[in-house]
Amino acid sequence: MVNSKRIRLALVALVASGAALAAAPAQAAGTVTATARTQASIAVQAESPISLMRCRDDGQGCPLPAKPDCGRKTAPTTIDLWSQHMRDRMNQRTFTEEQAREAVRIGADDAWCQIDEGTWLYDAQLSGGGRLVVVVGWDRASRQSTAVTGWWK
């Protein structure tokens, strides 16, 4: 671990310069502009939750960031409440509550947590032949799931 802030910043700039060169091979023969280095440095710092100084140098790279905690280990398998937005999308995109419930039931094993606030996305092939995507919010306090939106894929 490097203790000096100047050295850490210099290393980040060096990594950003390498990223800028890799992104623009036509400029590889010339110098990389300060703007490109700054943009690459900002992108590296903003996108990576793991400090560059903590990445392993054994060819394995940086570990993947942890998945968001949506308040439970598994996705909800039922819908308890329906948002007005979901009802509007159901009318607009012509799918029913039963189809949304089926998508959540079928897609529960493969659902993925979108953000820390507890939003789960289900993508399921329904028995009627269509593929329906449903977004369900999980409220930790009330322990209820709310259908947020949905669309045909």
CSV table of C-alpha atoms in Angstrom, one decimal:
chain,number,residue,atom,x,y,z
A,1,MET,CA,0.0,0.0,0.0
A,2,VAL,CA,1.4,3.4,-1.0
A,3,ASN,CA,1.0,5.9,1.7
A,4,SER,CA,1.9,9.1,-0.2
A,5,LYS,CA,-1.1,10.8,-1.8
A,6,ARG,CA,1.1,12.3,-4.6
A,7,ILE,CA,2.5,8.9,-5.5
A,8,ARG,CA,-1.0,7.4,-5.6
A,9,LEU,CA,-2.3,10.2,-7.8
A,10,ALA,CA,0.7,9.8,-10.1
A,11,LEU,CA,0.0,6.0,-10.4
A,12,VAL,CA,-3.7,6.7,-11.2
A,13,ALA,CA,-2.6,9.2,-13.9
A,14,LEU,CA,-0.2,6.6,-15.3
A,15,VAL,CA,-2.9,3.9,-15.4
A,16,ALA,CA,-5.3,6.5,-16.9
A,17,SER,CA,-2.7,7.3,-19.6
A,18,GLY,CA,-2.4,3.6,-20.4
A,19,ALA,CA,-6.2,3.3,-20.6
A,20,ALA,CA,-6.4,6.4,-22.9
A,21,LEU,CA,-3.7,4.9,-25.2
A,22,ALA,CA,-5.5,1.6,-25.3
A,23,ALA,CA,-8.8,3.4,-26.2
A,24,ALA,CA,-7.2,5.5,-28.9
A,25,PRO,CA,-4.5,3.4,-30.7
A,26,ALA,CA,-4.2,6.0,-33.5
A,27,GLN,CA,-2.7,8.4,-30.9
A,28,ALA,CA,-0.3,5.8,-29.6
A,29,ALA,CA,2.6,7.2,-31.6
A,30,GLY,CA,1.9,10.8,-30.4
A,31,THR,CA,1.3,12.2,-26.9
A,32,VAL,CA,-1.9,11.7,-25.0
A,33,THR,CA,-3.6,15.0,-24.3
A,34,ALA,CA,-4.1,16.1,-20.7
A,35,THR,CA,-7.8,16.1,-21.3
A,36,ALA,CA,-7.8,12.4,-22.3
A,37,ARG,CA,-5.7,11.5,-19.2
A,38,THR,CA,-8.1,13.5,-17.0
A,39,GLN,CA,-11.2,11.9,-18.5
A,40,ALA,CA,-9.8,8.4,-18.3
A,41,SER,CA,-8.7,9.0,-14.7
A,42,ILE,CA,-12.2,10.3,-13.7
A,43,ALA,CA,-13.8,7.3,-15.5
A,44,VAL,CA,-11.5,4.8,-13.7
A,45,GLN,CA,-12.2,6.5,-10.3
A,46,ALA,CA,-15.9,6.9,-10.8
A,47,GLU,CA,-16.7,3.4,-12.2
A,48,SER,CA,-14.5,1.4,-9.9
A,49,PRO,CA,-15.7,0.9,-6.3
A,50,ILE,CA,-12.3,-0.7,-5.6
A,51,SER,CA,-9.2,1.4,-5.3
A,52,LEU,CA,-6.6,0.8,-8.0
A,53,MET,CA,-4.0,0.4,-5.2
A,54,ARG,CA,-5.8,-2.7,-3.9
A,55,CYS,CA,-5.9,-4.6,-7.2
A,56,ARG,CA,-3.8,-7.7,-7.3
A,57,ASP,CA,-0.8,-7.7,-9.5
A,58,ASP,CA,-0.7,-11.4,-10.2
A,59,GLY,CA,-2.5,-11.4,-13.5
A,60,GLN,CA,-5.9,-12.0,-11.9
A,61,GLY,CA,-6.9,-8.3,-11.9
A,62,CYS,CA,-9.3,-6.6,-9.5
A,63,PRO,CA,-12.0,-8.7,-7.8
A,64,LEU,CA,-15.5,-8.1,-9.0
A,65,PRO,CA,-17.6,-5.7,-6.9
A,66,ALA,CA,-20.1,-7.2,-4.5
A,67,LYS,CA,-23.7,-7.5,-5.7
A,68,PRO,CA,-26.1,-4.9,-4.3
A,69,ASP,CA,-28.0,-5.9,-1.2
A,70,CYS,CA,-31.7,-5.7,-2.0
A,71,GLY,CA,-32.7,-6.5,1.5
A,72,ARG,CA,-33.1,-10.2,1.1
A,73,LYS,CA,-31.1,-13.2,-0.2
A,74,THR,CA,-33.6,-14.3,-2.8
A,75,ALA,CA,-36.0,-12.4,-5.1
A,76,PRO,CA,-39.7,-12.1,-4.0
A,77,THR,CA,-41.9,-14.8,-5.6
A,78,THR,CA,-45.2,-12.9,-5.3
A,79,ILE,CA,-46.6,-9.4,-5.9
A,80,ASP,CA,-48.3,-7.9,-2.9
A,81,LEU,CA,-49.1,-4.4,-4.1
A,82,TRP,CA,-49.5,-2.7,-7.5
A,83,SER,CA,-48.3,0.8,-8.2
A,84,GLN,CA,-50.4,3.2,-10.4
A,85,HIS,CA,-47.5,3.3,-12.8
A,86,MET,CA,-47.6,-0.5,-13.2
A,87,ARG,CA,-51.4,-0.4,-13.8
A,88,ASP,CA,-50.9,2.3,-16.4
A,89,ARG,CA,-48.2,0.2,-18.2
A,90,MET,CA,-50.4,-2.9,-18.0
A,91,ASN,CA,-53.2,-1.0,-19.8
A,92,GLN,CA,-50.8,0.6,-22.3
A,93,ARG,CA,-48.8,-2.6,-23.0
A,94,THR,CA,-51.7,-5.1,-22.8
A,95,PHE,CA,-50.7,-7.5,-20.1
A,96,THR,CA,-52.7,-8.7,-17.1
A,97,GLU,CA,-52.0,-9.1,-13.4
A,98,GLU,CA,-52.0,-12.9,-13.9
A,99,GLN,CA,-49.3,-12.6,-16.6
A,100,ALA,CA,-47.2,-10.3,-14.3
A,101,ARG,CA,-47.6,-12.7,-11.4
A,102,GLU,CA,-46.6,-15.6,-13.6
A,103,ALA,CA,-43.5,-13.7,-14.8
A,104,VAL,CA,-42.5,-13.1,-11.2
A,105,ARG,CA,-43.1,-16.7,-10.2
A,106,ILE,CA,-41.2,-18.1,-13.2
A,107,GLY,CA,-38.4,-15.6,-13.2
A,108,ALA,CA,-37.7,-15.7,-9.4
A,109,ASP,CA,-34.8,-18.0,-9.8
A,110,ASP,CA,-33.1,-15.8,-12.3
A,111,ALA,CA,-34.2,-12.4,-11.1
A,112,TRP,CA,-31.5,-9.9,-10.3
A,113,CYS,CA,-31.3,-7.1,-7.9
A,114,GLN,CA,-30.9,-3.8,-9.7
A,115,ILE,CA,-30.1,-1.3,-6.9
A,116,ASP,CA,-29.6,-1.2,-3.1
A,117,GLU,CA,-33.0,0.2,-2.5
A,118,GLY,CA,-34.5,-3.3,-3.3
A,119,THR,CA,-35.6,-3.3,-6.9
A,120,TRP,CA,-35.7,-6.7,-8.6
A,121,LEU,CA,-36.0,-7.4,-12.3
A,122,TYR,CA,-37.7,-10.5,-13.6
A,123,ASP,CA,-37.4,-11.6,-17.3
A,124,ALA,CA,-39.6,-14.6,-18.0
A,125,GLN,CA,-40.8,-16.6,-21.0
A,126,LEU,CA,-44.6,-17.0,-20.3
A,127,SER,CA,-46.6,-20.1,-21.2
A,128,GLY,CA,-48.6,-18.0,-23.8
A,129,GLY,CA,-45.4,-17.5,-25.9
A,130,GLY,CA,-44.4,-13.9,-25.0
A,131,ARG,CA,-41.4,-12.7,-22.9
A,132,LEU,CA,-42.4,-10.3,-20.1
A,133,VAL,CA,-40.1,-8.2,-18.0
A,134,VAL,CA,-41.4,-7.1,-14.6
A,135,VAL,CA,-39.8,-4.8,-12.1
A,136,VAL,CA,-40.7,-5.3,-8.5
A,137,GLY,CA,-39.7,-3.2,-5.5
A,138,TRP,CA,-39.1,-4.8,-2.1
A,139,ASP,CA,-39.9,-2.7,1.0
A,140,ARG,CA,-37.7,-3.9,3.9
A,141,ALA,CA,-39.9,-2.2,6.5
A,142,SER,CA,-43.3,-3.6,5.5
A,143,ARG,CA,-41.8,-6.8,4.0
A,144,GLN,CA,-44.0,-6.4,0.9
A,145,SER,CA,-43.3,-6.5,-2.8
A,146,THR,CA,-44.8,-3.8,-5.1
A,147,ALA,CA,-45.0,-4.2,-8.9
A,148,VAL,CA,-43.3,-1.1,-10.3
A,149,THR,CA,-43.4,-1.5,-14.1
A,150,GLY,CA,-43.4,-4.1,-16.9
A,151,TRP,CA,-43.0,-4.5,-20.6
A,152,TRP,CA,-43.0,-7.1,-23.4
A,153,LYS,CA,-39.6,-8.0,-24.7
